[in-house]
Structure formats: C-alpha cells, structure tokens
Amino acid sequence: MSAEPVIRPTDLDRAVLVLRGMAYQHRLHILLVLRAGEATPAGLSEIVPAHPTAISHHLRHLTDAGLIQRRRRGQRVYYSLPSESTGRLIDGILDFVTGGGHPGPAGR
C-alpha cells in the first residue's frame, strides 16, 4: 500500500460540506441548469420540478456550500457557478453515473 495522501482535516470537512450540498436531486438538477449559464430563481422554478419555496431553500444550501454564487442586478437575483472547476466537478459526477467512471451497480 502506498503512502496516504496528505489532506488537512479542514479540507476533508469542506469536501463533506460540498458533497452534502449536492446530495439532493433538486440541488443537483439546479447545478446542471446553472452549468449552462446563470438563472434566476423564477427561471429555475420553471425547469426544476419543485415548489419555488423549495428552490430558494436549495439555493441557500448550494450557496452555503460554495457551489453557486449570486449577484443582484436591480431587483433581480441571478445565480451561477462560481468557477469552471465547479462545472468540471458536475461533469465528473455525470460521467461517473452514466458509466464513464464506474462498473455499474453491484460491481457489474
């Protein structure tokens, strides 16, 4: 067995926060929509099958996890991914679940 990778406990905590932030179908769906570009909560409510109140709740969790950012323009609020690395993370997850990164259920 090779040497353990060196990672600070605070980085592990941050990784858990990010993974928990994504660990809901609606939150991941929001991230997928934002992968294509910024959107308002109202725009997200038209695409993601959840009540607008639930969308706001999910947006707060995604923001707290650092997975999305918000900006205000007048009375409108826009959400987007904060960096290309966030987009690559989402792409990696999609690749993993669509067969590009794992053997499938039960080790098949």
GROMACS .gro file of N, CA and C in nm:
model
  324
    1MET      N    1   0.084  -0.117   0.000
    1MET     CA    2   0.000   0.000   0.000
    1MET      C    3   0.089   0.124   0.000
    2SER      N    4   0.056   0.221  -0.081
    2SER     CA    5   0.136   0.343  -0.088
    2SER      C    6   0.102   0.437   0.026
    3ALA      N    7   0.181   0.540   0.039
    3ALA     CA    8   0.160   0.638   0.146
    3ALA      C    9   0.024   0.706   0.129
    4GLU      N   10  -0.035   0.738   0.243
    4GLU     CA   11  -0.163   0.810   0.243
    4GLU      C   12  -0.147   0.949   0.187
    5PRO      N   13  -0.244   0.996   0.107
    5PRO     CA   14  -0.235   1.134   0.062
    5PRO      C   15  -0.249   1.228   0.182
    6VAL      N   16  -0.175   1.334   0.179
    6VAL     CA   17  -0.181   1.430   0.289
    6VAL      C   18  -0.294   1.527   0.260
    7ILE      N   19  -0.391   1.531   0.351
    7ILE     CA   20  -0.503   1.624   0.338
    7ILE      C   21  -0.537   1.676   0.476
    8ARG      N   22  -0.556   1.803   0.483
    8ARG     CA   23  -0.588   1.864   0.612
    8ARG      C   24  -0.731   1.829   0.652
    9PRO      N   25  -0.755   1.814   0.781
    9PRO     CA   26  -0.892   1.787   0.828
    9PRO      C   27  -0.992   1.894   0.784
   10THR      N   28  -0.949   2.017   0.775
   10THR     CA   29  -1.041   2.123   0.730
   10THR      C   30  -1.080   2.103   0.583
   11ASP      N   31  -0.988   2.049   0.503
   11ASP     CA   32  -1.021   2.020   0.363
   11ASP      C   33  -1.119   1.903   0.353
   12LEU      N   34  -1.102   1.805   0.440
   12LEU     CA   35  -1.199   1.694   0.444
   12LEU      C   36  -1.337   1.745   0.483
   13ASP      N   37  -1.341   1.833   0.583
   13ASP     CA   38  -1.469   1.892   0.625
   13ASP      C   39  -1.534   1.968   0.510
   14ARG      N   40  -1.453   2.042   0.435
   14ARG     CA   41  -1.505   2.120   0.321
   14ARG      C   42  -1.558   2.025   0.213
   15ALA      N   43  -1.488   1.916   0.189
   15ALA     CA   44  -1.534   1.818   0.090
   15ALA      C   45  -1.668   1.759   0.130
   16VAL      N   46  -1.684   1.728   0.256
   16VAL     CA   47  -1.811   1.675   0.305
   16VAL      C   48  -1.922   1.778   0.288
   17LEU      N   49  -1.894   1.904   0.318
   17LEU     CA   50  -1.993   2.011   0.300
   17LEU      C   51  -2.037   2.021   0.154
   18VAL      N   52  -1.942   2.014   0.063
   18VAL     CA   53  -1.973   2.022  -0.079
   18VAL      C   54  -2.057   1.902  -0.122
   19LEU      N   55  -2.017   1.782  -0.082
   19LEU     CA   56  -2.092   1.662  -0.121
   19LEU      C   57  -2.232   1.661  -0.061
   20ARG      N   58  -2.246   1.704   0.062
   20ARG     CA   59  -2.379   1.714   0.123
   20ARG      C   60  -2.463   1.818   0.050
   21GLY      N   61  -2.399   1.925   0.008
   21GLY     CA   62  -2.470   2.030  -0.064
   21GLY      C   63  -2.530   1.982  -0.194
   22MET      N   64  -2.466   1.884  -0.256
   22MET     CA   65  -2.512   1.832  -0.384
   22MET      C   66  -2.604   1.711  -0.369
   23ALA      N   67  -2.616   1.658  -0.250
   23ALA     CA   68  -2.675   1.526  -0.229
   23ALA      C   69  -2.828   1.522  -0.232
   24TYR      N   70  -2.889   1.606  -0.310
   24TYR     CA   71  -3.034   1.604  -0.327
   24TYR      C   72  -3.061   1.620  -0.477
   25GLN      N   73  -3.160   1.549  -0.524
   25GLN     CA   74  -3.190   1.550  -0.668
   25GLN      C   75  -3.215   1.692  -0.719
   26HIS      N   76  -3.295   1.771  -0.646
   26HIS     CA   77  -3.324   1.906  -0.694
   26HIS      C   78  -3.199   1.994  -0.695
   27ARG      N   79  -3.111   1.978  -0.597
   27ARG     CA   80  -2.989   2.059  -0.593
   27ARG      C   81  -2.897   2.023  -0.709
   28LEU      N   82  -2.883   1.895  -0.736
   28LEU     CA   83  -2.801   1.855  -0.849
   28LEU      C   84  -2.862   1.904  -0.980
   29HIS      N   85  -2.994   1.900  -0.989
   29HIS     CA   86  -3.063   1.949  -1.108
   29HIS      C   87  -3.037   2.099  -1.126
   30ILE      N   88  -3.043   2.175  -1.017
   30ILE     CA   89  -3.013   2.318  -1.023
   30ILE      C   90  -2.870   2.339  -1.074
   31LEU      N   91  -2.776   2.262  -1.023
   31LEU     CA   92  -2.637   2.275  -1.067
   31LEU      C   93  -2.624   2.244  -1.216
   32LEU      N   94  -2.697   2.145  -1.264
   32LEU     CA   95  -2.693   2.111  -1.406
   32LEU      C   96  -2.747   2.226  -1.491
   33VAL      N   97  -2.855   2.287  -1.445
   33VAL     CA   98  -2.911   2.402  -1.517
   33VAL      C   99  -2.811   2.517  -1.518
   34LEU      N  100  -2.750   2.544  -1.403
   34LEU     CA  101  -2.654   2.654  -1.395
   34LEU      C  102  -2.526   2.624  -1.471
   35ARG      N  103  -2.500   2.498  -1.499
   35ARG     CA  104  -2.383   2.462  -1.581
   35ARG      C  105  -2.397   2.526  -1.719
   36ALA      N  106  -2.520   2.545  -1.764
   36ALA     CA  107  -2.545   2.606  -1.895
   36ALA      C  108  -2.544   2.759  -1.890
   37GLY      N  109  -2.546   2.817  -1.770
   37GLY     CA  110  -2.545   2.962  -1.758
   37GLY      C  111  -2.627   3.008  -1.640
   38GLU      N  112  -2.618   3.136  -1.608
   38GLU     CA  113  -2.686   3.187  -1.490
   38GLU      C  114  -2.837   3.185  -1.508
   39ALA      N  115  -2.906   3.186  -1.393
   39ALA     CA  116  -3.052   3.181  -1.394
   39ALA      C  117  -3.105   3.248  -1.269
   40THR      N  118  -3.229   3.292  -1.278
   40THR     CA  119  -3.299   3.348  -1.163
   40THR      C  120  -3.374   3.235  -1.092
   41PRO      N  121  -3.415   3.258  -0.968
   41PRO     CA  122  -3.497   3.156  -0.902
   41PRO      C  123  -3.624   3.125  -0.979
   42ALA      N  124  -3.686   3.227  -1.037
   42ALA     CA  125  -3.808   3.203  -1.115
   42ALA      C  126  -3.778   3.116  -1.237
   43GLY      N  127  -3.665   3.142  -1.303
   43GLY     CA  128  -3.627   3.060  -1.417
   43GLY      C  129  -3.599   2.917  -1.377
   44LEU      N  130  -3.534   2.899  -1.264
   44LEU     CA  131  -3.508   2.764  -1.214
   44LEU      C  132  -3.637   2.692  -1.181
   45SER      N  133  -3.735   2.764  -1.125
   45SER     CA  134  -3.864   2.704  -1.089
   45SER      C  135  -3.939   2.653  -1.210
   46GLU      N  136  -3.913   2.711  -1.326
   46GLU     CA  137  -3.977   2.664  -1.449
   46GLU      C  138  -3.916   2.534  -1.500
   47ILE      N  139  -3.792   2.507  -1.460
   47ILE     CA  140  -3.720   2.389  -1.510
   47ILE      C  141  -3.715   2.277  -1.408
   48VAL      N  142  -3.685   2.311  -1.284
   48VAL     CA  143  -3.670   2.212  -1.178
   48VAL      C  144  -3.807   2.186  -1.116
   49PRO      N  145  -3.851   2.060  -1.111
   49PRO     CA  146  -3.985   2.029  -1.061
   49PRO      C  147  -3.995   2.037  -0.908
   50ALA      N  148  -3.990   2.160  -0.857
   50ALA     CA  149  -4.001   2.181  -0.713
   50ALA      C  150  -4.073   2.314  -0.690
   51HIS      N  151  -4.135   2.325  -0.576
   51HIS     CA  152  -4.204   2.448  -0.538
   51HIS      C  153  -4.102   2.561  -0.527
   52PRO      N  154  -4.138   2.684  -0.565
   52PRO     CA  155  -4.044   2.795  -0.555
   52PRO      C  156  -3.981   2.813  -0.416
   53THR      N  157  -4.056   2.783  -0.312
   53THR     CA  158  -4.000   2.791  -0.177
   53THR      C  159  -3.889   2.688  -0.159
   54ALA      N  160  -3.910   2.570  -0.213
   54ALA     CA  161  -3.807   2.465  -0.206
   54ALA      C  162  -3.684   2.505  -0.288
   55ILE      N  163  -3.707   2.568  -0.402
   55ILE     CA  164  -3.595   2.614  -0.485
   55ILE      C  165  -3.509   2.712  -0.404
   56SER      N  166  -3.574   2.806  -0.336
   56SER     CA  167  -3.500   2.903  -0.254
   56SER      C  168  -3.420   2.833  -0.144
   57HIS      N  169  -3.479   2.734  -0.083
   57HIS     CA  170  -3.412   2.656   0.022
   57HIS      C  171  -3.287   2.588  -0.036
   58HIS      N  172  -3.302   2.525  -0.151
   58HIS     CA  173  -3.190   2.456  -0.214
   58HIS      C  174  -3.081   2.555  -0.257
   59LEU      N  175  -3.121   2.670  -0.308
   59LEU     CA  176  -3.023   2.771  -0.347
   59LEU      C  177  -2.941   2.817  -0.228
   60ARG      N  178  -3.005   2.830  -0.114
   60ARG     CA  179  -2.931   2.871   0.007
   60ARG      C  180  -2.827   2.767   0.044
   61HIS      N  181  -2.866   2.639   0.040
   61HIS     CA  182  -2.771   2.532   0.073
   61HIS      C  183  -2.655   2.527  -0.027
   62LEU      N  184  -2.685   2.543  -0.154
   62LEU     CA  185  -2.580   2.541  -0.256
   62LEU      C  186  -2.486   2.660  -0.240
   63THR      N  187  -2.541   2.775  -0.204
   63THR     CA  188  -2.458   2.893  -0.180
   63THR      C  189  -2.371   2.872  -0.058
   64ASP      N  190  -2.428   2.820   0.049
   64ASP     CA  191  -2.351   2.795   0.172
   64ASP      C  192  -2.237   2.697   0.149
   65ALA      N  193  -2.258   2.601   0.058
   65ALA     CA  194  -2.155   2.502   0.027
   65ALA      C  195  -2.051   2.558  -0.071
   66GLY      N  196  -2.074   2.678  -0.123
   66GLY     CA  197  -1.980   2.738  -0.217
   66GLY      C  198  -1.992   2.684  -0.358
   67LEU      N  199  -2.102   2.613  -0.385
   67LEU     CA  200  -2.122   2.553  -0.516
   67LEU      C  201  -2.182   2.650  -0.617
   68ILE      N  202  -2.247   2.754  -0.569
   68ILE     CA  203  -2.303   2.856  -0.657
   68ILE      C  204  -2.276   2.994  -0.597
   69GLN      N  205  -2.291   3.095  -0.681
   69GLN     CA  206  -2.278   3.232  -0.634
   69GLN      C  207  -2.400   3.310  -0.680
   70ARG      N  208  -2.426   3.419  -0.613
   70ARG     CA  209  -2.540   3.502  -0.652
   70ARG      C  210  -2.493   3.644  -0.675
   71ARG      N  211  -2.564   3.709  -0.765
   71ARG     CA  212  -2.540   3.850  -0.787
   71ARG      C  213  -2.675   3.918  -0.804
   72ARG      N  214  -2.682   4.040  -0.760
   72ARG     CA  215  -2.806   4.116  -0.769
   72ARG      C  216  -2.790   4.221  -0.878
   73ARG      N  217  -2.892   4.233  -0.960
   73ARG     CA  218  -2.897   4.338  -1.061
   73ARG      C  219  -3.035   4.400  -1.051
   74GLY      N  220  -3.038   4.517  -0.988
   74GLY     CA  221  -3.168   4.579  -0.961
   74GLY      C  222  -3.243   4.495  -0.860
   75GLN      N  223  -3.363   4.458  -0.894
   75GLN     CA  224  -3.443   4.375  -0.804
   75GLN      C  225  -3.427   4.226  -0.832
   76ARG      N  226  -3.357   4.193  -0.937
   76ARG     CA  227  -3.340   4.052  -0.973
   76ARG      C  228  -3.213   3.996  -0.913
   77VAL      N  229  -3.221   3.868  -0.878
   77VAL     CA  230  -3.105   3.794  -0.828
   77VAL      C  231  -3.074   3.685  -0.930
   78TYR      N  232  -2.948   3.673  -0.964
   78TYR     CA  233  -2.902   3.573  -1.060
   78TYR      C  234  -2.806   3.479  -0.990
   79TYR      N  235  -2.818   3.352  -1.021
   79TYR     CA  236  -2.729   3.250  -0.966
   79TYR      C  237  -2.646   3.191  -1.079
   80SER      N  238  -2.523   3.154  -1.045
   80SER     CA  239  -2.434   3.093  -1.143
   80SER      C  240  -2.331   3.008  -1.069
   81LEU      N  241  -2.256   2.931  -1.145
   81LEU     CA  242  -2.146   2.855  -1.087
   81LEU      C  243  -2.031   2.952  -1.062
   82PRO      N  244  -1.959   2.935  -0.953
   82PRO     CA  245  -1.853   3.030  -0.921
   82PRO      C  246  -1.725   3.013  -1.003
   83SER      N  247  -1.706   2.895  -1.061
   83SER     CA  248  -1.581   2.872  -1.135
   83SER      C  249  -1.598   2.755  -1.230
   84GLU      N  250  -1.506   2.746  -1.322
   84GLU     CA  251  -1.506   2.634  -1.416
   84GLU      C  252  -1.479   2.502  -1.343
   85SER      N  253  -1.405   2.508  -1.232
   85SER     CA  254  -1.378   2.384  -1.158
   85SER      C  255  -1.508   2.326  -1.101
   86THR      N  256  -1.603   2.411  -1.067
   86THR     CA  257  -1.733   2.361  -1.021
   86THR      C  258  -1.803   2.290  -1.136
   87GLY      N  259  -1.795   2.346  -1.254
   87GLY     CA  260  -1.853   2.280  -1.371
   87GLY      C  261  -1.788   2.146  -1.400
   88ARG      N  262  -1.655   2.140  -1.384
   88ARG     CA  263  -1.585   2.012  -1.406
   88ARG      C  264  -1.626   1.908  -1.302
   89LEU      N  265  -1.651   1.953  -1.179
   89LEU     CA  266  -1.698   1.862  -1.075
   89LEU      C  267  -1.833   1.801  -1.116
   90ILE      N  268  -1.923   1.884  -1.163
   90ILE     CA  269  -2.054   1.836  -1.208
   90ILE      C  270  -2.038   1.741  -1.326
   91ASP      N  271  -1.952   1.778  -1.421
   91ASP     CA  272  -1.927   1.691  -1.536
   91ASP      C  273  -1.872   1.556  -1.492
   92GLY      N  274  -1.782   1.558  -1.393
   92GLY     CA  275  -1.725   1.434  -1.342
   92GLY      C  276  -1.829   1.344  -1.278
   93ILE      N  277  -1.920   1.404  -1.205
   93ILE     CA  278  -2.027   1.326  -1.144
   93ILE      C  279  -2.115   1.264  -1.252
   94LEU      N  280  -2.151   1.343  -1.352
   94LEU     CA  281  -2.234   1.290  -1.461
   94LEU      C  282  -2.162   1.179  -1.536
   95ASP      N  283  -2.034   1.197  -1.560
   95ASP     CA  284  -1.956   1.094  -1.626
   95ASP      C  285  -1.956   0.965  -1.543
   96PHE      N  286  -1.940   0.981  -1.413
   96PHE     CA  287  -1.938   0.866  -1.323
   96PHE      C  288  -2.070   0.790  -1.328
   97VAL      N  289  -2.183   0.862  -1.318
   97VAL     CA  290  -2.312   0.794  -1.310
   97VAL      C  291  -2.362   0.743  -1.444
   98THR      N  292  -2.310   0.796  -1.554
   98THR     CA  293  -2.354   0.748  -1.684
   98THR      C  294  -2.265   0.639  -1.741
   99GLY      N  295  -2.172   0.589  -1.658
   99GLY     CA  296  -2.093   0.474  -1.699
   99GLY      C  297  -1.950   0.503  -1.734
  100GLY      N  298  -1.911   0.628  -1.737
  100GLY     CA  299  -1.774   0.661  -1.774
  100GLY      C  300  -1.674   0.640  -1.664
  101GLY      N  301  -1.722   0.628  -1.538
  101GLY     CA  302  -1.626   0.621  -1.431
  101GLY      C  303  -1.648   0.510  -1.331
  102HIS      N  304  -1.738   0.419  -1.360
  102HIS     CA  305  -1.759   0.311  -1.265
  102HIS      C  306  -1.814   0.188  -1.338
  103PRO      N  307  -1.805   0.072  -1.276
  103PRO     CA  308  -1.850  -0.052  -1.341
  103PRO      C  309  -2.001  -0.074  -1.336
  104GLY      N  310  -2.075   0.007  -1.262
  104GLY     CA  311  -2.220  -0.010  -1.254
  104GLY      C  312  -2.261  -0.067  -1.120
  105PRO      N  313  -2.391  -0.084  -1.099
  105PRO     CA  314  -2.441  -0.136  -0.971
  105PRO      C  315  -2.386  -0.276  -0.942
  106ALA      N  316  -2.359  -0.298  -0.816
  106ALA     CA  317  -2.315  -0.429  -0.766
  106ALA      C  318  -2.190  -0.481  -0.836
  107GLY      N  319  -2.104  -0.385  -0.878
  107GLY     CA  320  -1.977  -0.426  -0.936
  107GLY      C  321  -1.984  -0.487  -1.074
  108ARG      N  322  -2.093  -0.469  -1.145
  108ARG     CA  323  -2.106  -0.525  -1.280
  108ARG      C  324  -2.016  -0.455  -1.378
   0.00000   0.00000   0.00000
